[in-house]
Structure formats: C-alpha cells, structure tokens
PDB file of C-alpha atoms and ligand atoms in Angstrom:
ATOM      1  CA  MET A  13      11.261  23.487  70.865  1.00 40.00           C
ATOM      2  CA  GLN A  14       9.270  20.249  70.603  1.00 46.00           C
ATOM      3  CA  THR A  15      10.829  16.817  70.281  1.00 47.00           C
ATOM      4  CA  GLN A  16       8.543  14.519  68.246  1.00 57.00           C
ATOM      5  CA  LYS A  17      10.747  13.232  65.448  1.00 63.00           C
ATOM      6  CA  SER A  18       8.400  11.501  63.033  1.00 85.00           C
ATOM      7  CA  THR A  19       5.921  13.279  60.792  1.00 95.00           C
ATOM      8  CA  GLU A  20       2.482  11.698  60.408  1.00 96.00           C
ATOM      9  CA  VAL A  21       0.061  11.970  57.511  1.00 97.00           C
ATOM     10  CA  ILE A  22      -3.568  12.963  58.165  1.00 98.00           C
ATOM     11  CA  LEU A  23      -6.136  12.454  55.407  1.00 98.00           C
ATOM     12  CA  ALA A  24      -8.603  15.361  55.094  1.00 97.00           C
ATOM     13  CA  LEU A  25     -11.773  13.380  54.379  1.00 97.00           C
ATOM     14  CA  ASP A  26     -13.604  16.135  52.476  1.00 95.00           C
ATOM     15  CA  VAL A  27     -15.905  14.167  50.137  1.00 95.00           C
ATOM     16  CA  GLU A  28     -19.423  14.306  48.746  1.00 96.00           C
ATOM     17  CA  SER A  29     -21.086  11.442  50.641  1.00 97.00           C
ATOM     18  CA  ARG A  30     -20.608   9.001  53.493  1.00 97.00           C
ATOM     19  CA  THR A  31     -20.448   6.175  50.953  1.00 97.00           C
ATOM     20  CA  GLN A  32     -17.573   7.897  49.176  1.00 96.00           C
ATOM     21  CA  ALA A  33     -15.844   8.554  52.513  1.00 96.00           C
ATOM     22  CA  GLU A  34     -16.100   4.884  53.486  1.00 97.00           C
ATOM     23  CA  LYS A  35     -14.750   3.824  50.077  1.00 96.00           C
ATOM     24  CA  ILE A  36     -11.674   6.017  50.401  1.00 95.00           C
ATOM     25  CA  VAL A  37     -10.970   4.918  53.959  1.00 96.00           C
ATOM     26  CA  GLN A  38     -11.254   1.312  52.774  1.00 95.00           C
ATOM     27  CA  ALA A  39      -8.973   1.977  49.781  1.00 93.00           C
ATOM     28  CA  ALA A  40      -6.404   3.740  51.972  1.00 93.00           C
ATOM     29  CA  GLY A  41      -6.226   0.657  54.198  1.00 93.00           C
ATOM     30  CA  GLU A  42      -3.687   0.174  56.986  1.00 92.00           C
ATOM     31  CA  ASN A  43      -1.405   2.938  55.727  1.00 91.00           C
ATOM     32  CA  LEU A  44      -3.938   5.458  56.939  1.00 95.00           C
ATOM     33  CA  LYS A  45      -3.764   6.091  60.698  1.00 97.00           C
ATOM     34  CA  TRP A  46      -5.233   9.593  60.991  1.00 98.00           C
ATOM     35  CA  ILE A  47      -8.425  11.037  59.491  1.00 98.00           C
ATOM     36  CA  LYS A  48      -9.470  14.673  59.572  1.00 98.00           C
ATOM     37  CA  ILE A  49     -13.212  15.171  59.702  1.00 98.00           C
ATOM     38  CA  GLY A  50     -14.068  18.713  58.663  1.00 97.00           C
ATOM     39  CA  LEU A  51     -17.326  20.586  58.461  1.00 96.00           C
ATOM     40  CA  GLN A  52     -18.447  19.044  55.155  1.00 94.00           C
ATOM     41  CA  THR A  53     -18.345  15.520  56.544  1.00 96.00           C
ATOM     42  CA  TYR A  54     -19.252  16.224  60.187  1.00 98.00           C
ATOM     43  CA  LEU A  55     -22.342  18.258  59.351  1.00 97.00           C
ATOM     44  CA  ARG A  56     -23.540  15.502  57.003  1.00 97.00           C
ATOM     45  CA  ASP A  57     -22.554  12.310  58.821  1.00 97.00           C
ATOM     46  CA  GLY A  58     -22.417  13.496  62.430  1.00 97.00           C
ATOM     47  CA  PRO A  59     -20.826  12.098  65.584  1.00 97.00           C
ATOM     48  CA  ALA A  60     -21.867   8.523  64.713  1.00 97.00           C
ATOM     49  CA  PHE A  61     -19.448   8.504  61.772  1.00 98.00           C
ATOM     50  CA  VAL A  62     -16.634   9.775  64.023  1.00 98.00           C
ATOM     51  CA  SER A  63     -17.318   6.917  66.442  1.00 98.00           C
ATOM     52  CA  ASP A  64     -17.493   4.365  63.621  1.00 98.00           C
ATOM     53  CA  LEU A  65     -14.124   5.433  62.194  1.00 98.00           C
ATOM     54  CA  ALA A  66     -12.555   5.401  65.655  1.00 98.00           C
ATOM     55  CA  SER A  67     -13.871   1.903  66.273  1.00 97.00           C
ATOM     56  CA  GLU A  68     -12.035   0.828  63.092  1.00 97.00           C
ATOM     57  CA  GLY A  69      -8.837   1.982  64.797  1.00 97.00           C
ATOM     58  CA  LYS A  70      -8.455   5.394  63.119  1.00 98.00           C
ATOM     59  CA  LYS A  71      -7.363   8.446  65.082  1.00 98.00           C
ATOM     60  CA  ILE A  72      -9.714  11.359  64.550  1.00 98.00           C
ATOM     61  CA  PHE A  73      -8.846  15.001  64.052  1.00 98.00           C
ATOM     62  CA  LEU A  74     -12.151  16.889  64.302  1.00 98.00           C
ATOM     63  CA  ASP A  75     -11.620  20.112  62.356  1.00 98.00           C
ATOM     64  CA  LEU A  76     -14.601  22.237  63.352  1.00 98.00           C
ATOM     65  CA  LYS A  77     -12.620  25.516  63.473  1.00 98.00           C
ATOM     66  CA  LEU A  78     -14.826  26.930  66.219  1.00 98.00           C
ATOM     67  CA  HIS A  79     -14.952  30.731  66.284  1.00 98.00           C
ATOM     68  CA  ASP A  80     -17.497  32.507  68.498  1.00 98.00           C
ATOM     69  CA  ILE A  81     -17.768  34.217  71.872  1.00 98.00           C
ATOM     70  CA  PRO A  82     -15.903  32.368  74.661  1.00 98.00           C
ATOM     71  CA  ASN A  83     -18.995  30.889  76.349  1.00 98.00           C
ATOM     72  CA  THR A  84     -20.435  29.548  73.089  1.00 98.00           C
ATOM     73  CA  MET A  85     -17.115  27.957  72.105  1.00 98.00           C
ATOM     74  CA  ALA A  86     -16.684  26.316  75.513  1.00 98.00           C
ATOM     75  CA  LYS A  87     -20.260  24.995  75.444  1.00 98.00           C
ATOM     76  CA  ALA A  88     -19.712  23.621  71.925  1.00 98.00           C
ATOM     77  CA  ILE A  89     -16.714  21.667  73.220  1.00 98.00           C
ATOM     78  CA  GLU A  90     -18.831  20.361  76.116  1.00 98.00           C
ATOM     79  CA  SER A  91     -21.313  19.097  73.511  1.00 98.00           C
ATOM     80  CA  LEU A  92     -18.552  16.919  72.037  1.00 98.00           C
ATOM     81  CA  ALA A  93     -17.817  15.263  75.412  1.00 97.00           C
ATOM     82  CA  HIS A  94     -16.800  11.622  75.130  1.00 89.00           C
ATOM     83  CA  LEU A  95     -16.518  11.562  71.334  1.00 97.00           C
ATOM     84  CA  PRO A  96     -13.386   9.589  70.392  1.00 98.00           C
ATOM     85  CA  VAL A  97     -11.462  12.599  69.110  1.00 98.00           C
ATOM     86  CA  SER A  98      -7.679  13.082  69.326  1.00 98.00           C
ATOM     87  CA  MET A  99      -7.452  16.653  67.985  1.00 98.00           C
ATOM     88  CA  LEU A 100      -9.953  19.522  67.773  1.00 98.00           C
ATOM     89  CA  THR A 101      -9.576  22.945  66.152  1.00 98.00           C
ATOM     90  CA  ILE A 102     -10.651  26.413  67.192  1.00 98.00           C
ATOM     91  CA  HIS A 103      -9.682  29.749  65.574  1.00 98.00           C
ATOM     92  CA  ALA A 104      -6.905  31.618  67.394  1.00 98.00           C
ATOM     93  CA  SER A 105      -8.471  34.892  66.241  1.00 97.00           C
ATOM     94  CA  ALA A 106     -11.371  34.253  68.644  1.00 98.00           C
ATOM     95  CA  GLY A 107      -9.030  35.881  71.202  1.00 98.00           C
ATOM     96  CA  THR A 108      -7.326  35.219  74.508  1.00 98.00           C
ATOM     97  CA  GLU A 109     -10.402  34.653  76.682  1.00 98.00           C
ATOM     98  CA  ALA A 110     -11.936  32.168  74.253  1.00 98.00           C
ATOM     99  CA  LEU A 111      -8.620  30.338  73.866  1.00 98.00           C
ATOM    100  CA  ALA A 112      -8.211  30.050  77.634  1.00 98.00           C
ATOM    101  CA  ARG A 113     -11.827  28.933  78.214  1.00 98.00           C
ATOM    102  CA  CYS A 114     -11.529  26.265  75.506  1.00 98.00           C
ATOM    103  CA  SER A 115      -8.167  25.044  76.846  1.00 98.00           C
ATOM    104  CA  GLU A 116      -9.774  24.522  80.265  1.00 98.00           C
ATOM    105  CA  THR A 117     -12.973  22.976  78.903  1.00 98.00           C
ATOM    106  CA  ILE A 118     -11.272  20.388  76.723  1.00 98.00           C
ATOM    107  CA  ILE A 119      -9.442  18.892  79.723  1.00 97.00           C
ATOM    108  CA  GLU A 120     -12.797  17.810  81.195  1.00 96.00           C
ATOM    109  CA  ALA A 121     -14.768  17.198  77.999  1.00 97.00           C
ATOM    110  CA  LEU A 122     -12.183  15.452  75.808  1.00 97.00           C
ATOM    111  CA  PRO A 123      -9.279  14.529  78.083  1.00 96.00           C
ATOM    112  CA  GLU A 124      -7.510  12.521  75.367  1.00 95.00           C
ATOM    113  CA  ALA A 125      -7.619  15.331  72.802  1.00 98.00           C
ATOM    114  CA  THR A 126      -5.156  18.072  71.881  1.00 98.00           C
ATOM    115  CA  LEU A 127      -6.697  21.480  71.266  1.00 98.00           C
ATOM    116  CA  LEU A 128      -5.286  23.102  68.120  1.00 98.00           C
ATOM    117  CA  ALA A 129      -5.494  26.775  67.204  1.00 98.00           C
ATOM    118  CA  VAL A 130      -5.900  27.663  63.542  1.00 98.00           C
ATOM    119  CA  THR A 131      -3.806  30.756  62.833  1.00 97.00           C
ATOM    120  CA  VAL A 132      -4.075  32.135  59.274  1.00 94.00           C
ATOM    121  CA  LEU A 133      -5.797  29.845  56.773  1.00 93.00           C
ATOM    122  CA  THR A 134      -3.411  28.470  54.161  1.00 87.00           C
ATOM    123  CA  SER A 135      -5.708  29.763  51.419  1.00 89.00           C
ATOM    124  CA  MET A 136      -4.842  33.353  52.507  1.00 91.00           C
ATOM    125  CA  ASP A 137      -1.861  35.333  51.290  1.00 93.00           C
ATOM    126  CA  ALA A 138      -0.619  38.823  52.186  1.00 95.00           C
ATOM    127  CA  GLU A 139      -2.983  40.491  49.740  1.00 96.00           C
ATOM    128  CA  ASN A 140      -6.047  38.717  51.210  1.00 95.00           C
ATOM    129  CA  LEU A 141      -4.958  39.702  54.731  1.00 96.00           C
ATOM    130  CA  ASN A 142      -4.364  43.317  53.734  1.00 96.00           C
ATOM    131  CA  ARG A 143      -7.819  43.572  52.180  1.00 96.00           C
ATOM    132  CA  MET A 144      -9.249  42.524  55.538  1.00 96.00           C
ATOM    133  CA  GLY A 145      -7.274  45.285  57.265  1.00 96.00           C
ATOM    134  CA  VAL A 146      -4.510  43.006  58.581  1.00 95.00           C
ATOM    135  CA  MET A 147      -1.274  44.716  57.548  1.00 96.00           C
ATOM    136  CA  ASN A 148       1.070  42.090  59.039  1.00 95.00           C
ATOM    137  CA  THR A 149       2.693  39.574  56.700  1.00 95.00           C
ATOM    138  CA  PRO A 150       1.119  36.086  56.971  1.00 94.00           C
ATOM    139  CA  GLU A 151       4.234  34.962  58.854  1.00 95.00           C
ATOM    140  CA  ASP A 152       4.018  37.742  61.469  1.00 96.00           C
ATOM    141  CA  GLN A 153       0.272  37.280  61.860  1.00 97.00           C
ATOM    142  CA  VAL A 154       0.680  33.520  62.331  1.00 97.00           C
ATOM    143  CA  THR A 155       3.396  34.086  64.969  1.00 97.00           C
ATOM    144  CA  LYS A 156       1.259  36.630  66.790  1.00 97.00           C
ATOM    145  CA  LEU A 157      -1.791  34.332  66.894  1.00 98.00           C
ATOM    146  CA  ALA A 158       0.272  31.244  67.756  1.00 98.00           C
ATOM    147  CA  LYS A 159       1.809  33.045  70.733  1.00 98.00           C
ATOM    148  CA  LEU A 160      -1.637  34.154  71.961  1.00 98.00           C
ATOM    149  CA  ALA A 161      -2.883  30.582  71.649  1.00 98.00           C
ATOM    150  CA  THR A 162       0.001  28.832  73.380  1.00 98.00           C
ATOM    151  CA  GLU A 163       0.077  31.425  76.183  1.00 98.00           C
ATOM    152  CA  ALA A 164      -3.618  30.614  76.737  1.00 98.00           C
ATOM    153  CA  GLY A 165      -2.829  26.886  77.078  1.00 97.00           C
ATOM    154  CA  VAL A 166      -3.569  25.560  73.570  1.00 98.00           C
ATOM    155  CA  GLY A 167      -1.489  22.452  72.756  1.00 97.00           C
ATOM    156  CA  GLY A 168      -0.969  22.754  69.007  1.00 98.00           C
ATOM    157  CA  ILE A 169      -0.906  25.145  66.091  1.00 98.00           C
ATOM    158  CA  VAL A 170      -2.325  24.829  62.577  1.00 96.00           C
ATOM    159  CA  CYS A 171      -0.294  26.836  60.067  1.00 94.00           C
ATOM    160  CA  SER A 172       1.427  26.606  56.719  1.00 91.00           C
ATOM    161  CA  PRO A 173       4.749  24.723  56.812  1.00 92.00           C
ATOM    162  CA  LYS A 174       6.252  27.960  55.527  1.00 91.00           C
ATOM    163  CA  GLU A 175       5.842  29.522  58.993  1.00 92.00           C
ATOM    164  CA  LEU A 176       7.430  26.705  60.987  1.00 95.00           C
ATOM    165  CA  SER A 177      10.912  28.152  61.251  1.00 93.00           C
ATOM    166  CA  SER A 178       9.618  31.375  62.867  1.00 93.00           C
ATOM    167  CA  LEU A 179       7.330  29.399  65.169  1.00 96.00           C
ATOM    168  CA  TYR A 180      10.091  27.105  66.395  1.00 93.00           C
ATOM    169  CA  ASP A 181      11.933  30.215  67.567  1.00 92.00           C
ATOM    170  CA  ALA A 182       8.888  31.955  69.036  1.00 95.00           C
ATOM    171  CA  LEU A 183       7.020  29.183  70.888  1.00 96.00           C
ATOM    172  CA  PRO A 184       7.780  27.047  73.943  1.00 92.00           C
ATOM    173  CA  SER A 185       8.680  23.357  73.612  1.00 91.00           C
ATOM    174  CA  GLY A 186       5.973  20.701  73.442  1.00 93.00           C
ATOM    175  CA  VAL A 187       3.703  22.480  70.958  1.00 96.00           C
ATOM    176  CA  SER A 188       2.450  20.281  68.071  1.00 96.00           C
ATOM    177  CA  PHE A 189       2.595  21.665  64.544  1.00 97.00           C
ATOM    178  CA  VAL A 190      -0.132  20.567  62.155  1.00 97.00           C
ATOM    179  CA  THR A 191       0.273  21.787  58.578  1.00 96.00           C
ATOM    180  CA  PRO A 192      -2.216  21.819  55.729  1.00 94.00           C
ATOM    181  CA  GLY A 193      -1.113  23.486  52.478  1.00 92.00           C
ATOM    182  CA  ILE A 194       0.759  20.321  51.431  1.00 95.00           C
ATOM    183  CA  ARG A 195       1.160  19.507  47.764  1.00 95.00           C
ATOM    184  CA  PRO A 196       3.319  16.637  46.464  1.00 92.00           C
ATOM    185  CA  ALA A 197       5.532  17.878  43.612  1.00 87.00           C
ATOM    186  CA  GLY A 198       3.565  18.354  40.388  1.00 86.00           C
ATOM    187  CA  THR A 199       0.054  18.284  41.944  1.00 87.00           C
ATOM    188  CA  ASP A 200      -2.616  20.945  41.563  1.00 89.00           C
ATOM    189  CA  LEU A 201      -2.623  23.745  44.184  1.00 91.00           C
ATOM    190  CA  GLY A 202      -6.406  24.263  44.055  1.00 90.00           C
ATOM    191  CA  ASP A 203      -7.231  27.166  46.405  1.00 88.00           C
ATOM    192  CA  GLN A 204      -4.125  26.653  48.569  1.00 83.00           C
ATOM    193  CA  LYS A 205      -1.561  29.463  48.419  1.00 86.00           C
ATOM    194  CA  ARG A 206       1.118  28.992  51.122  1.00 86.00           C
ATOM    195  CA  VAL A 207       2.230  25.457  50.185  1.00 89.00           C
ATOM    196  CA  MET A 208       5.183  23.054  50.483  1.00 93.00           C
ATOM    197  CA  THR A 209       5.821  19.460  49.424  1.00 95.00           C
ATOM    198  CA  PRO A 210       5.583  16.686  52.067  1.00 96.00           C
ATOM    199  CA  ALA A 211       9.388  16.375  52.170  1.00 96.00           C
ATOM    200  CA  GLU A 212       9.891  20.129  52.586  1.00 96.00           C
ATOM    201  CA  ALA A 213       7.264  20.306  55.341  1.00 96.00           C
ATOM    202  CA  ALA A 214       8.801  17.364  57.218  1.00 96.00           C
ATOM    203  CA  GLN A 215      12.234  18.950  56.854  1.00 95.00           C
ATOM    204  CA  ALA A 216      10.817  22.201  58.255  1.00 95.00           C
ATOM    205  CA  GLY A 217       9.618  20.331  61.377  1.00 95.00           C
ATOM    206  CA  ALA A 218       5.899  19.638  60.803  1.00 96.00           C
ATOM    207  CA  ASN A 219       4.559  16.962  63.171  1.00 97.00           C
ATOM    208  CA  TYR A 220       1.436  16.249  61.121  1.00 98.00           C
ATOM    209  CA  LEU A 221       0.707  16.868  57.438  1.00 97.00           C
ATOM    210  CA  VAL A 222      -2.944  17.404  56.518  1.00 97.00           C
ATOM    211  CA  ILE A 223      -3.524  16.315  52.930  1.00 97.00           C
ATOM    212  CA  GLY A 224      -6.848  16.107  51.128  1.00 96.00           C
ATOM    213  CA  ARG A 225      -7.283  16.462  47.392  1.00 95.00           C
ATOM    214  CA  PRO A 226      -3.914  14.999  46.298  1.00 95.00           C
ATOM    215  CA  ILE A 227      -4.932  11.723  48.043  1.00 95.00           C
ATOM    216  CA  LEU A 228      -8.706  11.894  47.494  1.00 95.00           C
ATOM    217  CA  GLY A 229      -8.267  12.365  43.736  1.00 92.00           C
ATOM    218  CA  ALA A 230      -5.740   9.551  43.335  1.00 92.00           C
ATOM    219  CA  GLU A 231      -6.530   6.272  41.626  1.00 92.00           C
ATOM    220  CA  ASN A 232      -4.772   4.380  44.438  1.00 93.00           C
ATOM    221  CA  PRO A 233      -5.019   6.417  47.652  1.00 93.00           C
ATOM    222  CA  ASP A 234      -3.109   3.699  49.562  1.00 94.00           C
ATOM    223  CA  LYS A 235      -0.121   4.018  47.212  1.00 94.00           C
ATOM    224  CA  VAL A 236      -0.085   7.807  47.419  1.00 94.00           C
ATOM    225  CA  ILE A 237      -0.202   7.681  51.235  1.00 95.00           C
ATOM    226  CA  ALA A 238       2.635   5.123  51.271  1.00 95.00           C
ATOM    227  CA  GLN A 239       4.712   7.304  48.904  1.00 95.00           C
ATOM    228  CA  ILE A 240       4.153  10.368  51.089  1.00 96.00           C
ATOM    229  CA  GLN A 241       5.036   8.405  54.233  1.00 94.00           C
ATOM    230  CA  GLU A 242       8.216   7.201  52.552  1.00 94.00           C
ATOM    231  CA  GLU A 243       9.050  10.746  51.442  1.00 94.00           C
ATOM    232  CA  VAL A 244       8.607  12.201  54.940  1.00 94.00           C
ATOM    233  CA  SER A 245      10.423   9.412  56.759  1.00 91.00           C
ATOM    234  CA  SER A 246      13.581  10.214  54.809  1.00 89.00           C
ATOM    235  CA  SER A 247      13.182  13.966  55.331  1.00 88.00           C
ATOM    236  CA  GLN A 248      13.186  14.533  59.070  1.00 77.00           C
ATOM    237  CA  PRO A 249      14.620  17.853  60.279  1.00 80.00           C
ATOM    238  CA  SER A 250      18.274  17.752  61.306  1.00 65.00           C
ATOM    239  CA  PHE A 251      17.632  20.217  64.154  1.00 67.00           C
ATOM    240  CA  LEU A 252      15.529  17.608  65.999  1.00 60.00           C
ATOM    241  CA  SER A 253      18.049  14.758  65.838  1.00 51.00           C
TER     242      SER A 253
HETATM  243  O1  C5P B 322      -7.444  19.254  49.828  1.00 80.10           O
HETATM  244  P1  C5P B 322      -6.421  19.966  50.677  1.00 80.10           P
HETATM  245  O2  C5P B 322      -5.127  19.180  50.826  1.00 80.10           O
HETATM  246  O3  C5P B 322      -6.176  21.389  50.263  1.00 80.10           O
HETATM  247  O4  C5P B 322      -7.103  19.970  52.130  1.00 80.10           O
HETATM  248  C1  C5P B 322      -6.602  20.728  53.197  1.00 80.10           C
HETATM  249  C2  C5P B 322      -7.493  20.565  54.387  1.00 80.10           C
HETATM  250  O5  C5P B 322      -6.941  21.300  55.466  1.00 80.10           O
HETATM  251  C3  C5P B 322      -8.918  21.072  54.194  1.00 80.10           C
HETATM  252  O6  C5P B 322      -9.774  20.154  54.896  1.00 80.10           O
HETATM  253  C4  C5P B 322      -8.946  22.419  54.893  1.00 80.10           C
HETATM  254  O7  C5P B 322     -10.200  22.677  55.506  1.00 80.10           O
HETATM  255  C5  C5P B 322      -7.886  22.241  55.975  1.00 80.10           C
HETATM  256  N1  C5P B 322      -7.214  23.450  56.426  1.00 80.10           N
HETATM  257  C6  C5P B 322      -6.525  24.295  55.589  1.00 80.10           C
HETATM  258  N2  C5P B 322      -5.903  25.434  56.072  1.00 80.10           N
HETATM  259  C7  C5P B 322      -5.955  25.704  57.367  1.00 80.10           C
HETATM  260  C8  C5P B 322      -6.637  24.846  58.240  1.00 80.10           C
HETATM  261  C9  C5P B 322      -7.247  23.702  57.729  1.00 80.10           C
HETATM  262  O8  C5P B 322      -6.434  24.016  54.386  1.00 80.10           O
HETATM  263  N3  C5P B 322      -5.311  26.746  57.855  1.00 80.10           N
END
C-alpha cells in the first residue's frame, strides 16, 4: 500500500492550438501545478513546448501511451532523454518484456521521471473489451495488467478510480495511482465511461486526478481547479491516515 496522502490535480491540456494552450495555462495561474501533454499537443507543439512549460515551473506528465515492440519503445524513451518530464506513459498491454525494457531505459534517459503503465482506457467498458475478445471484467483486466507492470518495475498505474480498491489489495506499496475518468458532479461525461467525481476518486485513494474537458471548457479554469482542489483536500481516504 502506498503512503502519499494528498491528491493532486493534473490538467489534460488537450486543445486546438498552442495559443489556446498558453491562454488556458495563463488563466489557470498558480493553482495549476501539473500539466498533462498528450498526443494532440505534443505532436503539434513538440518538445520545445514541454521545456517552455517546465521553465514556467509546471510539472509535466507526458502522456504518449507508447505501445510497440520492446526495442522500439525503449528507443523512443531514449529519444526523450533530458526533456523536463516528471511522468511518462506506456501501455501495459505491450507486455512484460517491453515493460521491463522501458523501466530500465527510463532510469538512464529520464532519471527524474516516473514511468506509468496505462491499463484499460477509461473510455472502455465491459462490452467494448468483450468485443475485442477480452472476456475479463474491466476491473480484473486492470488488475492483471497492473500486476504485470509493477512486477516489471513500472512505478505507477493509470486506471479508472473505480479500480483503486482492488489495486490497493493487489499491488505492492509505493505504486502511484493516476486516474483519468474524473467528472465533477453535474458535468458532461463525453466519451468517458468508468468515471467518479474528484471527491470520490480522492476518497478511493487516487494520488493524481487527470482532468481535461471539465476545466478546459470552464469560463474560469482557475476557479474550477481551486474548487476541485478544495473538494479533494477534504476527501482524503481514511485508510491512509
Ligand atoms: O477531457 P477528459 O477529462 O476526459 O480528459 C482525460 C484525459 O486523460 C485525456 O487526455 C485522455 O487521453 C487521458 N486518459 C484517459 N484514459 C486513460 C488514460 C489517459 O482518459 N486510461
């Protein structure tokens, strides 16, 4: 069981242009400590934007969700060497050898970063999994992949907050839990299916909440971030106190 007690908010900066990204970061102000750069933004704005955000004091979660043969994944991580990145994602379903190779490679290439394994995307439910030939429930599939990943040396898991209680039982201590699929009460789900509110996710033991559209679409992103931070700080899990 891990011991970090506070839950931090990460903004998923999935927007249409660099100008729009800069505007939102500006509007979010000091409340915003963590930014997730996903494929939409990274492929458009590149490593220079990552460095620029880091030089403004933001911590960067680079969500590239790498999934390929082990050598290609390890070489991709080497290509990121020295970028100011604090978290990086790969897909757990790439398998044990890829997970182990990436865990070793990141120590040299990005010594400050935590490698995270994405388990089952939060846009997938049991029916989607079954159609792909995966007959496990999302919860069992997430546990299976999370175990593979942590046994191979990966430091954190990306999953829905709904799976946290099983993972706390199944995984060793020290693993970080990063949860997308967060929707403040009354907000639109979009394509997300396995969701919880910020308070519920914090209560379930999430270390980091990844939130995009509910903040990006707000008139005052800084206020929404502050409200979410307030909500999570009064909802820490009793089993960690
Ligand atoms: O806008 P929304 O809050 O749904 O954004 C969620 C973010 O988390 C997106 O950037 C998405 O790529 C990412 N993500 C996810 N589910 C995962 C892993 C990452 O939604 N399993």
